[in-house]
Structures are given as C-alpha cells and as structure tokens.
Coordinates of C-alpha atoms and ligand atoms in Angstrom, one line a residue:
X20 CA -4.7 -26.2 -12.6
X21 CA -6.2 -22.3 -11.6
X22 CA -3.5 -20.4 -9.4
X23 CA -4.5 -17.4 -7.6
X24 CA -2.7 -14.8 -7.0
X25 CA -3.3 -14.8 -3.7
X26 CA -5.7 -16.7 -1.2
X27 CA -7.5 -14.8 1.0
X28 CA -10.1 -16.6 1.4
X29 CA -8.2 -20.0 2.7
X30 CA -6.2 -17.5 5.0
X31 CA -9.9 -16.5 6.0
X32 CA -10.8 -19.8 6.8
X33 CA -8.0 -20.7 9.0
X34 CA -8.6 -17.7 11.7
X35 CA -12.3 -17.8 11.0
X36 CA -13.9 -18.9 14.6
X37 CA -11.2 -16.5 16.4
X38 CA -12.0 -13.6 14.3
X39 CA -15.7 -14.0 14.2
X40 CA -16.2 -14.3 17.9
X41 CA -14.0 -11.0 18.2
X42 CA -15.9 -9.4 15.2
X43 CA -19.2 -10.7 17.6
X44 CA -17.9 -9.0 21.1
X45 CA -17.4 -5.5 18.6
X46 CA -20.8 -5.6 17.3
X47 CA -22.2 -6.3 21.3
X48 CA -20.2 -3.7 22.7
X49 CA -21.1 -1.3 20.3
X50 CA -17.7 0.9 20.3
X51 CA -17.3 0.8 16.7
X52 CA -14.4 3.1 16.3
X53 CA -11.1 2.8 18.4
X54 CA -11.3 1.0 21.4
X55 CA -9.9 -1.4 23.1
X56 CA -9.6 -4.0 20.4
X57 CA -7.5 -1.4 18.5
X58 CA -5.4 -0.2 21.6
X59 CA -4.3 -4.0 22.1
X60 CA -3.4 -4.1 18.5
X61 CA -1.4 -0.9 18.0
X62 CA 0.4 -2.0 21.0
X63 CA 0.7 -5.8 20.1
X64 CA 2.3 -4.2 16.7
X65 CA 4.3 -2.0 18.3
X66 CA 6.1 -4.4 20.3
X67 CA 6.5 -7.2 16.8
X68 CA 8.5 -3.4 15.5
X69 CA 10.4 -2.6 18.7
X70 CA 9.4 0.5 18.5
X71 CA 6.9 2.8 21.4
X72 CA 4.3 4.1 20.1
X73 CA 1.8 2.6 17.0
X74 CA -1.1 5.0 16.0
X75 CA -4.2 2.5 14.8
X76 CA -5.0 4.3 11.4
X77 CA -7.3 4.2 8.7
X78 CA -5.4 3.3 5.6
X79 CA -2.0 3.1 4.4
X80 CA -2.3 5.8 1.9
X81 CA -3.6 7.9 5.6
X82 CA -0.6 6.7 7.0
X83 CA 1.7 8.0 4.5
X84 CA -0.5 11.8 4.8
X85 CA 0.2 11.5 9.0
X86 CA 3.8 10.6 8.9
X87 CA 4.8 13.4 6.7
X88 CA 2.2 15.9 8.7
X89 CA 3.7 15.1 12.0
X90 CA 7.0 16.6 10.4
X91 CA 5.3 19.4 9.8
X92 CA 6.0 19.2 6.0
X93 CA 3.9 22.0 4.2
X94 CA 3.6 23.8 0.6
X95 CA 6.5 24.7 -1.1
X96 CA 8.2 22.2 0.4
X97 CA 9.8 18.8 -1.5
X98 CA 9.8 14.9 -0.2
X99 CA 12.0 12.8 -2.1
X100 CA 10.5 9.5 -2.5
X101 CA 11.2 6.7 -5.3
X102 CA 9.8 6.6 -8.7
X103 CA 9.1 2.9 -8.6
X104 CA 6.5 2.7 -5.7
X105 CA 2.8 2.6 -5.5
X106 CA 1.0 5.8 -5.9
X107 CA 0.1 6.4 -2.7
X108 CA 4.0 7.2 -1.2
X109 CA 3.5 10.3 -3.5
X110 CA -0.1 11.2 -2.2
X111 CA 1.8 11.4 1.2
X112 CA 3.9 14.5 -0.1
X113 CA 1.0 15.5 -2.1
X114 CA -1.7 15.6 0.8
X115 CA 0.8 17.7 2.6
X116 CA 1.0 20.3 -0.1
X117 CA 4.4 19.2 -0.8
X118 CA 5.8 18.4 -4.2
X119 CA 7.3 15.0 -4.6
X120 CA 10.3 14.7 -5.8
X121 CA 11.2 11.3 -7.7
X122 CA 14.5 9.4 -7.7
X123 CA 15.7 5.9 -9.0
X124 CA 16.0 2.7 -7.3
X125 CA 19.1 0.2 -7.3
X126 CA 19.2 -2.4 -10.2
X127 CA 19.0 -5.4 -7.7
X128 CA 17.2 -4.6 -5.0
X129 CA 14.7 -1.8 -6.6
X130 CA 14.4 0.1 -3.4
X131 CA 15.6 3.7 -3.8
X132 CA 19.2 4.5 -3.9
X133 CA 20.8 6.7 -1.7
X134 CA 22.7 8.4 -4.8
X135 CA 20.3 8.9 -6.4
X136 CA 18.5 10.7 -3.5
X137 CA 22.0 12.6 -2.9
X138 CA 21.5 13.9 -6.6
X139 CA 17.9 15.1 -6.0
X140 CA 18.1 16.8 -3.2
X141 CA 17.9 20.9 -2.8
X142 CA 17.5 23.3 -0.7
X143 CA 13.4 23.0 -0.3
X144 CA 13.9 18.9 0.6
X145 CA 12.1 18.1 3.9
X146 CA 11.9 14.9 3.9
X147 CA 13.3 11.5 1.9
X148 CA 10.8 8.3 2.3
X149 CA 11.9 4.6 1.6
X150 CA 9.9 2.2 0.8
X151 CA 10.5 -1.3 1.6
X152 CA 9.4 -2.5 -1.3
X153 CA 7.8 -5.8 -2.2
X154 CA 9.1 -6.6 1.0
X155 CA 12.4 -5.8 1.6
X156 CA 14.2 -3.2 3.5
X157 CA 15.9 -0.5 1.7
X158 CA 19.4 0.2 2.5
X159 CA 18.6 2.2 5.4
X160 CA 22.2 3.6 6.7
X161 CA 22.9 4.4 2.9
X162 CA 19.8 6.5 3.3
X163 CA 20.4 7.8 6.8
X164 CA 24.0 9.0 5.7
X165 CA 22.2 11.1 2.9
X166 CA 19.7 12.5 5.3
X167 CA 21.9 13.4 8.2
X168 CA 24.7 15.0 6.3
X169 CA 21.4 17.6 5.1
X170 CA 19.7 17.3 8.3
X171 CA 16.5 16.0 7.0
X172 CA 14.2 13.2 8.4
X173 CA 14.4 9.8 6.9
X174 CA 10.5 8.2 6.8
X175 CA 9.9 4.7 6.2
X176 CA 6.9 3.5 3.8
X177 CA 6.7 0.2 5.2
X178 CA 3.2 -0.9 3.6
X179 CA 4.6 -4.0 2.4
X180 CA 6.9 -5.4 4.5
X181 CA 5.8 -5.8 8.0
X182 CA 8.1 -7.7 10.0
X183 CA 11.1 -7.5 7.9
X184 CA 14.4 -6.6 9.3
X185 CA 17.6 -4.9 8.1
X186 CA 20.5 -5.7 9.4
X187 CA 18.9 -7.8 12.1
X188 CA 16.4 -5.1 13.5
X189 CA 12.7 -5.1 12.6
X190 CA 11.9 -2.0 10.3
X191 CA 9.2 0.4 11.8
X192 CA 11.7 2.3 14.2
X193 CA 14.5 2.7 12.3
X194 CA 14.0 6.1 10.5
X195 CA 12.1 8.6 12.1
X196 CA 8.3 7.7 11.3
X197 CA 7.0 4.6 9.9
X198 CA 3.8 4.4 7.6
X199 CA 2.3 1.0 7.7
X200 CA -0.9 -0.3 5.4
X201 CA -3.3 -3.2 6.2
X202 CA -5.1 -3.5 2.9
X203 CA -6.5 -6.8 2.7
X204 CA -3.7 -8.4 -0.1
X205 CA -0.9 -6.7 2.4
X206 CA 1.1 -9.5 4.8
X207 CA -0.9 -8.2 7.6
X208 CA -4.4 -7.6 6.2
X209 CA -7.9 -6.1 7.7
X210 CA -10.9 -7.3 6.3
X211 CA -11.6 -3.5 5.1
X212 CA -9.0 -0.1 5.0
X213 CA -6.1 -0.5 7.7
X214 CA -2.9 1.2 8.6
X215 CA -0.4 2.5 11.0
X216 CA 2.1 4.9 12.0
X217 CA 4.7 4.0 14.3
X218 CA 7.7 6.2 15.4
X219 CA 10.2 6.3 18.5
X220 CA 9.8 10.0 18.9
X221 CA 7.1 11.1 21.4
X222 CA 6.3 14.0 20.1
X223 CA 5.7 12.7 16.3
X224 CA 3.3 10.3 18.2
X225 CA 1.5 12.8 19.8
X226 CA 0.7 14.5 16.5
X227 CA -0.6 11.7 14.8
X228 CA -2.6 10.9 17.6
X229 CA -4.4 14.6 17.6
X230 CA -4.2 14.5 13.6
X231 CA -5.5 11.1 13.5
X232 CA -8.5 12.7 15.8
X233 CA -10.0 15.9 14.4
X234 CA -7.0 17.6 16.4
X235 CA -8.4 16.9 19.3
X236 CA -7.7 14.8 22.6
X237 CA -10.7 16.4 24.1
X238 CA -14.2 15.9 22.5
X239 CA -15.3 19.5 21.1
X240 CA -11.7 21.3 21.7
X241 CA -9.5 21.4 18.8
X242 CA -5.9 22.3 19.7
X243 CA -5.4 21.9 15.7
X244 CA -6.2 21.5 12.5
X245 CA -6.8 17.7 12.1
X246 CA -9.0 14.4 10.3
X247 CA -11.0 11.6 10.8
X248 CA -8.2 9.0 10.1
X249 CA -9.7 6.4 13.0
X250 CA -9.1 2.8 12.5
X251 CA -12.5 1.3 12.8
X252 CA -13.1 -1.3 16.1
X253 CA -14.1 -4.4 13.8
X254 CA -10.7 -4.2 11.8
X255 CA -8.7 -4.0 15.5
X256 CA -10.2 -6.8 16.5
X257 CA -9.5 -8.7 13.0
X258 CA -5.8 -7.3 13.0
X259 CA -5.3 -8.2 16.8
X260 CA -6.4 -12.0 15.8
X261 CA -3.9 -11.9 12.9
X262 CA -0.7 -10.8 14.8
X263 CA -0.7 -14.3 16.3
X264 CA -0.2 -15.9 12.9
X265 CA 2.2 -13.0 11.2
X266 CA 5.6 -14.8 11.6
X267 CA 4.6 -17.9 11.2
X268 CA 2.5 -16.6 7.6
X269 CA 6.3 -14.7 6.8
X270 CA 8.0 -17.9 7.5
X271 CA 5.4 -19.8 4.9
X272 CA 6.2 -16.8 2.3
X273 CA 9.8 -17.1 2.8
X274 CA 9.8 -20.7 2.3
X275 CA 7.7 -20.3 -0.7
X276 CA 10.1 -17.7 -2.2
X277 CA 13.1 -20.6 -1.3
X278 CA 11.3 -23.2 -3.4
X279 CA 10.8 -20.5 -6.5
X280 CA 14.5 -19.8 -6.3
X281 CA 15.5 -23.4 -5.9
X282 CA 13.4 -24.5 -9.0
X283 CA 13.6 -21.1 -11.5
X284 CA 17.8 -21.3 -10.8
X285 CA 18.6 -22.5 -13.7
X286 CA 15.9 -21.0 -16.0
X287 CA 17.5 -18.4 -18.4
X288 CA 16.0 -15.1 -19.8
X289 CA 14.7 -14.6 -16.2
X290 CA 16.1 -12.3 -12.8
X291 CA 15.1 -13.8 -9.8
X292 CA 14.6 -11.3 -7.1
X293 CA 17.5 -11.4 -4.7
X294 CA 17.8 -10.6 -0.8
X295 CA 20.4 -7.9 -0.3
X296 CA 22.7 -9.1 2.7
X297 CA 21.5 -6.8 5.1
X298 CA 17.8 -7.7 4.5
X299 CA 15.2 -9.9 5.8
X300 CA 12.8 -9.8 2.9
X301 CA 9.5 -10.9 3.7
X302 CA 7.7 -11.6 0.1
X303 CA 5.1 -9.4 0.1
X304 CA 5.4 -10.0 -3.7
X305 CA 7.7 -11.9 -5.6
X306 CA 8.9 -10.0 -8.6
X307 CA 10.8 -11.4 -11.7
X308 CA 12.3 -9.7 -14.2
X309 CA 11.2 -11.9 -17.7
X310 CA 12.6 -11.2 -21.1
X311 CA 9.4 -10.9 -23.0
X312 CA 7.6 -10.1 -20.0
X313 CA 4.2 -9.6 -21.6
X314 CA 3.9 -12.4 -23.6
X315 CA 5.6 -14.7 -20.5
X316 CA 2.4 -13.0 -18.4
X317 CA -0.5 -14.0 -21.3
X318 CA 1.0 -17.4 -21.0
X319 CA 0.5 -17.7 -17.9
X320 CA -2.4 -16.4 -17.6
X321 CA -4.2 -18.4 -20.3
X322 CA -2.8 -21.9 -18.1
X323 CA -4.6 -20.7 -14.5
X324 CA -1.7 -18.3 -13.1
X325 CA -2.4 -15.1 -12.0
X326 CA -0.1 -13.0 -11.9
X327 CA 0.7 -8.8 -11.2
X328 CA 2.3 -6.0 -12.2
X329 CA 4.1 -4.2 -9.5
X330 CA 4.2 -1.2 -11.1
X331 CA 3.2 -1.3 -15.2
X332 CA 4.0 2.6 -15.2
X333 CA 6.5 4.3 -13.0
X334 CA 5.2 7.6 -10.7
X335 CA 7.2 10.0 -13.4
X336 CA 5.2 9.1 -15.7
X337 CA 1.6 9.0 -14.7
X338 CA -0.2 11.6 -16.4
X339 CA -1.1 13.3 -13.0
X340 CA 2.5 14.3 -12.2
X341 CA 3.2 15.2 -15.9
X342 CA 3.1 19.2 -14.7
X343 CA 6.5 18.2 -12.8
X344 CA 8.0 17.8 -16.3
X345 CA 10.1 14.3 -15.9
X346 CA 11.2 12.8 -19.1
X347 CA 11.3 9.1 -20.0
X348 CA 14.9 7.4 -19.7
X349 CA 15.5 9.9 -16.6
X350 CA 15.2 6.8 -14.0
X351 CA 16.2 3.4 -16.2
X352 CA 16.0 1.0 -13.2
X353 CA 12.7 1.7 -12.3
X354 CA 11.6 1.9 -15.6
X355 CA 13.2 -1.3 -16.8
X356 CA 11.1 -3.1 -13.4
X357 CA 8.2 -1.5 -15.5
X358 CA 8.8 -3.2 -18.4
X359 CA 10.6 -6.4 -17.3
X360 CA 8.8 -7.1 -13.8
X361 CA 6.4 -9.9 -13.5
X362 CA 4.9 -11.0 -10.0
X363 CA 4.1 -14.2 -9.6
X364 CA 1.2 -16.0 -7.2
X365 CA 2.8 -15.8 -3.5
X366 CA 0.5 -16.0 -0.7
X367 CA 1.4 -18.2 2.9
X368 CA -0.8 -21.3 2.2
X369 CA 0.3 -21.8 -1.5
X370 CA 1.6 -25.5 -1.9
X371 CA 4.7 -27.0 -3.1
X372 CA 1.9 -28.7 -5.6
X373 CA 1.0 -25.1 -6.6
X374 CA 4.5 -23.7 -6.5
X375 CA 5.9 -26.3 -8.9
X376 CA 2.8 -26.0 -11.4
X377 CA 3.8 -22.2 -11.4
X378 CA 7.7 -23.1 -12.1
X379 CA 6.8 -25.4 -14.8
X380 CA 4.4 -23.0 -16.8
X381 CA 7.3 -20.4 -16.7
X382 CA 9.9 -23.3 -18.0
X383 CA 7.3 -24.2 -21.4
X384 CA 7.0 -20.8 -22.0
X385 CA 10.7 -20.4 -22.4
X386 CA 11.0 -23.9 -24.4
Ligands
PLP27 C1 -0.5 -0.5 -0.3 C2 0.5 0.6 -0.3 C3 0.2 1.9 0.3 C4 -1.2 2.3 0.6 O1 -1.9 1.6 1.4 P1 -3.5 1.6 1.5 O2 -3.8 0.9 2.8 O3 -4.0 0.8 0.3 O4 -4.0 3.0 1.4 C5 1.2 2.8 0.4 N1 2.4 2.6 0.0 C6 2.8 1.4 -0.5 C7 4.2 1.1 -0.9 C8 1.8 0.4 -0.7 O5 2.2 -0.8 -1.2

C-alpha cells in the first residue's frame, strides 16, 4: 500500500467543477490581479477569524514581511520569534532589517514559551511572533503577559493553523497582526503562492493595504515606500471556493488525528502530539516524537509512507544565521523536535484503511 503524504490531488478533484468555472469567469473578465474574487475572499476569511480587516496577499513568507512593516519595525531593531519554526517567520524580521532573535518552545506543545521569550528580551525588542505551529495555538495570554508588561506588540504566524481556536476564539485577531500562508500543502491552499494579513487595528490594515500596493491607493502617487505583494485574481477565486469546505476538511483532520491517537496509545518509544487544554489544534501536521526517529522514517518509507520532517535543523542553526553566534544545546526542546520529530501522512480525505496501514507499519518497526 503507497501512502502519501498528502493528497492534493483527490482534494482537487472534489471542488473541481466549482473552481474551474470560477478559474473560467477570471480568465473572461480579464482582472487578473485583485478584484473582486479576492475582495470576497479576504472578507469571507475575515469573518471564519472574527476579526475586520484581511489583506489578500501574495505569500505567507510576504505576509510575515507586512505584518512586521506595518509595526514599523526597522534596522537595529530585534523580533523575538521561535527557533523551531519554518524559515520564513525569520525572513519576516529579516526583510524588515531587523535581527531575529530566537527562543525555545515548550516540551509538549513545541510552540514558543513565554519564558523563554521573557529571558530574550532587551531593550532593542520590537516585536515577539508566535507561531501556531503544526496547527495549534500557542499559549497566547502567557505570551500577551510577556509583551504587555514591555509594551511590545505580540504578532501571530498563523501559516498553519487556520481556523484553530485558543481558548474558544479563532486565532487571527488575537494578537495585534496575523500572518496567514496559502501554500498549496497549507489547510487552506491556493493552487499557486497565497497569504494574508489580518489584524483588528485599522490603521495596521491600512498599511498593509498601501505596502501590499507599491505604497499607493492611487495609481502613480506613492504616499510611501511600498511592494508588489498582490494576491493574484485566479488564486481568490480558488481560495473563495475553498472556504466553503475548510471546517468541514479541519473536522476530517481532527478526526484523522483521533484515530492515530486511539490506535498509536499504547505503542512505546513514541510521543504522540498532545492538544494543550486551551487549544483547538487543527493538524496541519501530525508530529511524533520516535526513538530512533531516522531509522523509524526509512522504514516507513521503504513500505509506501511518506512522511516529513517539520524541521530536520532548527533556525539557530542554519548556516545563514551562524553570524548571530547561537551555540548548539542553547534551545533543547526545539532541538530534541529536530531530532525526535517525525510527521506522519495527514491530509482530510485519508481513510481509516490508510490510517490503520500507517499505525501498523509504525507497530512492526518497533517489534
Ligand atoms: C508555510 C509557512 C510560512 C510561509 O508561507 P509561504 O506561503 O510558503 O511563503 C511562514 N511561516 C510558517 C510557520 C509556515 O509554515
């Protein structure tokens, strides 16, 4: 039996005739850039968030530049951000000017802990992002606490878990601004570069709108400095098709996760991932911790699962931040979710069929 890691193209095939005959209207109208498709998505979005405003952008990694540009960080300024994340919550601080500054996640959760951004901060800190990662919310008053009592503006990297709630509230709205990506393996995913920024605050809005647009909100006058960070009219109209399906597609990946808990229980040398009280994870990935990890993964592998690595080598120590001087053993939880962490297949359609072929490749290896 071949597993994928994920399915695209079966989750393809179920919107197909509803996103080809909006895909059609885009290529008749010719507006292939903005418009209205996108318009009724950002606000279609906004409303799944609770949250005002949703900036249509055009990737996540775009996203993560805006939200920290609206807030007016510069050079010489530090964003605190964790050290297990995918590059591109770094690139934010980095696209800014700003240095990023890493700190360690929690040992059960992995999202970053609000110590351990207490301990980092300085005077130069402008700005501390959390990412929901894999899908779950971090421990957003923890983090607000932090940031209030040094008045700094807590951001939300939310790439990978759209729709997921914390503490019964949908994230998006809960810090200040709210990076959101729609690569196509994210939950919500274009068929090309995606992402958003949503934020309560008016103003921060307003920003991303003019940095989103060459700095302009007139064609030809440029109030400021700005990008060509337009979400493109064909991925509005695929992204405005999906939003009918999102919670139901959540509610298949949180079922899925239920039936890899319920069957990998009682499997030792394994750490399931678990869902912090306060959190409605939404299994954007579903991350193990294996005893043996690589050798578990070739395993697999060799019998038809795929499966990831969510991240092999944590931001501290990629060579392109070695100038920042981290050492290795300076952030053990996110290095041991380097070493130990093992993703298996998880995707909305996957069958029980699928899901039980996956749990009993995992128990043989262990045997
Ligand atoms: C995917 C991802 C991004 C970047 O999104 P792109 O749309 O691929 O640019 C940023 N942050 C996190 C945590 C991600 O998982």
């Amino acid at each position: 039996m071949k597993i994928p890691f994920l399915d695209l193209k079966s989750n393809y095939l179920s919107v197909k005739d509803e996103v080809m005959k909006e895909i059609q209207d885009v290529l008749e109208n010719t507006g292939y850039i903005l418009g209205p498709k996108v318009a009724a998505f950002e606000k279609a979005f906004a409303e799944a968030h609770g949250v005002p405003f949703c900036t249509g952008v055009s990737s996540g990694t775009d996203a993560n530049h805006l939200a920290l540009w609206a807030l007016g960080i510069g050079h010489g300024d530090e964003v605190i951000l964790p050290a297990n994340t995918f590059i591109a919550t770094a690139w934010g601080a980095t696209l800014c000017g700003a240095t990023p500054v890493f700190a360690d996640c929690e040992a059960g959760t992995y999202n970053l802990s609000a110590e351990a951004v207490e301990a980092a901060i300085t005077p130069k800190t402008k700005a501390i992002v959390a990412v929901h990662l894999y899908g779950q919310p971090a421990d957003m008053d923890a983090l607000q606490a932090v940031a209030d009592k040094h008045g700094i503006p807590l951001v939300e990297d939310a790439a990978q878990a759209h729709l997921a709630e914390y503490k019964g509230k949908r994230i998006g709205g809960i810090g200040k601004i709210t990076s959101f990506s729609f690569y196509p393996g994210k939950n919500l995913g274009a068929y090309g570069e995606g992402g958003a920024v949503t934020t309560h605050d008016a103003n921060l809005a307003e920003k991303v709108k003019l940095y989103r647009e060459h700095g302009s909100s007139q064609k030809y006058y440029h109030q400021t400095y700005g990008h060509n960070y337009r979400m493109e009219a064909i991925q509005g109209a695929v992204l405005g098709v999906k939003m009918k399906y999102i919670q139901q597609w959540t509610d298949q990946r949180r079922a899925v996760a239920q039936q890899y808990k319920n069957l990998l229980n009682e499997v030792p040398h394994i750490t399931l991932p678990l869902e912090a009280s306060y959190a409605k994870h939404v299994y954007h990935l579903f991350v193990i911790q294996a005893e043996e990890r690589d050798k578990l993964s070739q395993h697999l592998n060799e019998n038809g699962v795929s499966t990831g690595l969510h991240y092999p080598v944590p931001l501290h120590m990629q060579e392109c931040f070695r100038h920042l001087g981290y050492q290795e053993g300076q952030f053990p939880e996110s290095e041991k979710i380097a070493s130990k962490g093992l993703s298996l297949p998880m995707f909305p359609e996957m069958t029980t069929e699928q899901i039980e072929y996956v749990v009993s490749q995992v128990k043989s290896f262990y045997k």
